[in-house]
Amino acid sequence: MKSHHDVFNGSIECTPVTFSLAGIPGLEGEHIWISIPFCLMYIIIFLGNGIILYIIRIDSALHQPMYLFLAMLAFVELGVSASTMPTVLGIFLLGINDISFSGCLLQMFSMHSFTLMESGVLLVMSVDRFVAIYSPLRYTTILTIPRITGMGITIALRSVVLMFPLLFLLKSLPFCGHNSLTHSYCLHSDLIKLPCGDTRPNSILGLFVITSTFGLDSLLIVVSYVLILHTVLGIASGAGKWRALNTCVSHICAVLVYYVPMISLSLLHRFGRHLPPLLQTVMANAYLFFPPVVNPIVYSIKTKEIRNSIVRTLTRKRDEV
């Protein structure tokens, strides 16, 4: 194992120069075939989310709160996928399993920051749906462009500020020869199993980060939907109720595809230690790949304005050709 030693107060501390990432356990010989679905997923993610961002940017009719929040969601999902892509494709396509210590910390920081941002964006999208249903006439005066921008900046700052201390705590820990990770990217929960120093501050801070982001956000999303249901039940006509609820379907799907794999993975980490490593790897990949693959498809199919705008743009491009 490549490493460098720091002598401090007479004790030798060892920081790995590289970490060794894992592919899919038991299927090392099939990596080139496994790379095909991963490449397809990355193509769908970058194409799907890229199209949504492009359509929202060029179509002035979509410069409304709901679509601006959707653009934020597409952007953070591109961020999560761009963070994992170098190591995932490096392992499965090129057989490169090593990542530098600083590269691993950078990947962990960017990936976790973007997943925290995604949780925040899903929360503000639920607030957006509540305002649209509760006070439709004041919708655009409540959710103004400066307010939406402020929400976006707050979500980004919250994620980065919460992740920074975890980065410095990891850098200060001695690793003493342990450098093998269990995923094809660097996760904080994976990295804190390796040091031979005291990782309790990392665990406590990690728990605080999870509680103050995913925990709080999911609770507030549930509160938003209780308020939305209460408001919808007060609408007199059946058609009006259905129309109001129908505007929430895409967002409910986005919440489910984000939180269900995440909760399943955390339960698996907590109670499924006896389960095969392959299952943990599949769940970890589902958590990272499922939302960015599914969301652009759901929003393109379920949101009439997005669908029409895509068709209009494609027709215009074909006419120009």
Short mmCIF file of N, CA and C in Angstrom, two decimals, residues 21-25 38 41-42 45 80-81 84 88 92 111-112 115 118 181-190 193 257-270 272 275-293:
data_model
loop_
_atom_site.label_atom_id
_atom_site.label_comp_id
_atom_site.label_asym_id
_atom_site.label_seq_id
_atom_site.Cartn_x
_atom_site.Cartn_y
_atom_site.Cartn_z
N LEU A 21 -10.84 1.39 -4.50
CA LEU A 21 -12.30 1.31 -4.64
C LEU A 21 -12.71 -0.07 -5.15
N ALA A 22 -13.93 -0.46 -4.83
CA ALA A 22 -14.42 -1.79 -5.24
C ALA A 22 -15.41 -1.65 -6.39
N GLY A 23 -15.45 -2.65 -7.23
CA GLY A 23 -16.47 -2.70 -8.29
C GLY A 23 -17.71 -3.40 -7.73
N ILE A 24 -18.15 -4.45 -8.41
CA ILE A 24 -19.28 -5.24 -7.91
C ILE A 24 -18.74 -6.57 -7.42
N PRO A 25 -18.90 -6.87 -6.10
CA PRO A 25 -18.30 -8.07 -5.52
C PRO A 25 -18.71 -9.36 -6.26
N PHE A 38 -24.16 1.08 -16.95
CA PHE A 38 -23.73 2.31 -16.28
C PHE A 38 -23.56 3.45 -17.30
N MET A 41 -26.98 4.62 -18.31
CA MET A 41 -27.60 5.45 -17.26
C MET A 41 -27.03 6.86 -17.26
N TYR A 42 -25.70 6.97 -17.41
CA TYR A 42 -25.09 8.31 -17.45
C TYR A 42 -25.57 9.10 -18.67
N ILE A 45 -29.07 10.26 -17.85
CA ILE A 45 -29.01 11.32 -16.82
C ILE A 45 -28.60 12.65 -17.44
N VAL A 80 -24.61 15.36 -8.73
CA VAL A 80 -24.40 14.06 -8.07
C VAL A 80 -23.77 13.08 -9.06
N SER A 81 -24.33 13.03 -10.28
CA SER A 81 -23.85 12.07 -11.28
C SER A 81 -22.45 12.41 -11.78
N THR A 84 -19.82 11.10 -9.29
CA THR A 84 -19.53 9.66 -9.23
C THR A 84 -18.93 9.13 -10.54
N VAL A 88 -16.64 5.54 -11.19
CA VAL A 88 -17.51 4.42 -11.63
C VAL A 88 -17.08 3.93 -13.01
N PHE A 92 -15.18 0.29 -14.14
CA PHE A 92 -15.85 -0.68 -15.02
C PHE A 92 -15.33 -0.67 -16.45
N MET A 111 -20.15 14.84 -3.77
CA MET A 111 -21.29 13.94 -3.91
C MET A 111 -22.30 14.14 -2.77
N HIS A 112 -21.79 14.18 -1.53
CA HIS A 112 -22.68 14.38 -0.39
C HIS A 112 -23.31 15.77 -0.40
N THR A 115 -26.17 15.65 -2.83
CA THR A 115 -27.33 14.87 -2.36
C THR A 115 -28.08 15.64 -1.26
N GLU A 118 -30.16 18.17 -3.01
CA GLU A 118 -31.34 17.55 -3.62
C GLU A 118 -32.48 17.45 -2.61
N LEU A 181 -11.98 0.45 0.20
CA LEU A 181 -13.37 0.89 0.33
C LEU A 181 -14.31 -0.15 -0.30
N THR A 182 -15.59 -0.08 0.04
CA THR A 182 -16.51 -1.14 -0.42
C THR A 182 -17.41 -0.71 -1.59
N HIS A 183 -17.26 0.54 -2.06
CA HIS A 183 -18.08 1.01 -3.18
C HIS A 183 -17.19 1.51 -4.31
N SER A 184 -17.80 1.87 -5.43
CA SER A 184 -17.03 2.38 -6.56
C SER A 184 -16.93 3.92 -6.53
N TYR A 185 -17.18 4.51 -5.38
CA TYR A 185 -17.04 5.96 -5.14
C TYR A 185 -16.84 6.12 -3.64
N CYS A 186 -16.40 7.31 -3.22
CA CYS A 186 -16.06 7.55 -1.81
C CYS A 186 -17.25 8.08 -1.03
N LEU A 187 -17.73 7.29 -0.08
CA LEU A 187 -18.83 7.69 0.80
C LEU A 187 -18.28 7.95 2.20
N HIS A 188 -18.85 8.92 2.90
CA HIS A 188 -18.39 9.21 4.26
C HIS A 188 -18.58 8.02 5.19
N SER A 189 -19.74 7.34 5.08
CA SER A 189 -20.02 6.18 5.94
C SER A 189 -19.03 5.05 5.71
N ASP A 190 -18.46 4.99 4.51
CA ASP A 190 -17.46 3.99 4.14
C ASP A 190 -16.08 4.40 4.67
N LYS A 193 -14.98 4.00 8.48
CA LYS A 193 -14.70 2.64 9.00
C LYS A 193 -13.20 2.34 8.98
N VAL A 257 -38.80 8.45 -5.25
CA VAL A 257 -37.61 7.85 -5.86
C VAL A 257 -36.32 8.32 -5.18
N TYR A 258 -36.41 9.41 -4.40
CA TYR A 258 -35.24 9.89 -3.66
C TYR A 258 -35.16 9.23 -2.28
N TYR A 259 -36.27 9.25 -1.54
CA TYR A 259 -36.25 8.80 -0.15
C TYR A 259 -36.35 7.29 0.04
N VAL A 260 -37.09 6.57 -0.83
CA VAL A 260 -37.25 5.12 -0.65
C VAL A 260 -35.91 4.38 -0.77
N PRO A 261 -35.11 4.60 -1.86
CA PRO A 261 -33.80 3.93 -1.91
C PRO A 261 -32.87 4.34 -0.76
N MET A 262 -32.95 5.64 -0.37
CA MET A 262 -32.08 6.12 0.71
C MET A 262 -32.40 5.44 2.04
N ILE A 263 -33.70 5.36 2.37
CA ILE A 263 -34.12 4.72 3.63
C ILE A 263 -33.78 3.22 3.58
N SER A 264 -34.03 2.59 2.42
CA SER A 264 -33.71 1.15 2.27
C SER A 264 -32.22 0.90 2.48
N LEU A 265 -31.37 1.79 1.91
CA LEU A 265 -29.92 1.63 2.04
C LEU A 265 -29.47 1.80 3.48
N SER A 266 -30.03 2.81 4.18
CA SER A 266 -29.63 3.03 5.58
C SER A 266 -30.07 1.87 6.46
N LEU A 267 -31.26 1.29 6.18
CA LEU A 267 -31.72 0.12 6.94
C LEU A 267 -30.83 -1.09 6.67
N LEU A 268 -30.39 -1.20 5.42
CA LEU A 268 -29.50 -2.29 5.02
C LEU A 268 -28.15 -2.18 5.73
N HIS A 269 -27.61 -0.94 5.80
CA HIS A 269 -26.34 -0.70 6.50
C HIS A 269 -26.48 -1.01 8.00
N ARG A 270 -27.65 -0.66 8.55
CA ARG A 270 -27.88 -0.82 9.99
C ARG A 270 -28.14 -2.28 10.38
N GLY A 272 -28.49 -5.10 7.96
CA GLY A 272 -28.26 -6.15 6.96
C GLY A 272 -26.82 -6.55 6.79
N LEU A 275 -26.22 -9.82 5.17
CA LEU A 275 -26.67 -9.98 3.78
C LEU A 275 -25.48 -9.91 2.81
N PRO A 276 -25.61 -10.50 1.61
CA PRO A 276 -24.47 -10.50 0.67
C PRO A 276 -24.05 -9.08 0.28
N PRO A 277 -22.72 -8.83 0.12
CA PRO A 277 -22.23 -7.50 -0.27
C PRO A 277 -22.84 -7.01 -1.58
N LEU A 278 -23.17 -7.95 -2.48
CA LEU A 278 -23.75 -7.59 -3.78
C LEU A 278 -25.04 -6.79 -3.60
N LEU A 279 -25.87 -7.20 -2.62
CA LEU A 279 -27.14 -6.51 -2.37
C LEU A 279 -26.90 -5.07 -1.91
N GLN A 280 -25.89 -4.88 -1.03
CA GLN A 280 -25.55 -3.54 -0.56
C GLN A 280 -25.06 -2.67 -1.71
N THR A 281 -24.27 -3.27 -2.61
CA THR A 281 -23.75 -2.52 -3.77
C THR A 281 -24.89 -2.10 -4.69
N VAL A 282 -25.81 -3.02 -4.95
CA VAL A 282 -26.97 -2.74 -5.83
C VAL A 282 -27.81 -1.62 -5.22
N MET A 283 -28.07 -1.68 -3.90
CA MET A 283 -28.88 -0.66 -3.22
C MET A 283 -28.19 0.70 -3.24
N ALA A 284 -26.86 0.71 -3.01
CA ALA A 284 -26.11 1.97 -3.02
C ALA A 284 -26.17 2.62 -4.40
N ASN A 285 -26.06 1.79 -5.45
CA ASN A 285 -26.15 2.31 -6.82
C ASN A 285 -27.56 2.78 -7.16
N ALA A 286 -28.58 2.06 -6.65
CA ALA A 286 -29.98 2.46 -6.88
C ALA A 286 -30.23 3.83 -6.27
N TYR A 287 -29.69 4.04 -5.06
CA TYR A 287 -29.86 5.32 -4.35
C TYR A 287 -29.26 6.48 -5.16
N LEU A 288 -28.12 6.24 -5.82
CA LEU A 288 -27.46 7.31 -6.55
C LEU A 288 -27.97 7.49 -7.98
N PHE A 289 -28.38 6.38 -8.62
CA PHE A 289 -28.73 6.46 -10.05
C PHE A 289 -30.23 6.58 -10.31
N PHE A 290 -31.04 6.03 -9.43
CA PHE A 290 -32.48 5.97 -9.68
C PHE A 290 -33.12 7.37 -9.83
N PRO A 291 -32.92 8.30 -8.85
CA PRO A 291 -33.57 9.61 -9.00
C PRO A 291 -33.17 10.38 -10.27
N PRO A 292 -31.85 10.54 -10.58
CA PRO A 292 -31.51 11.32 -11.78
C PRO A 292 -31.92 10.68 -13.10
N VAL A 293 -32.11 9.34 -13.11
CA VAL A 293 -32.58 8.67 -14.33
C VAL A 293 -34.09 8.85 -14.47
#
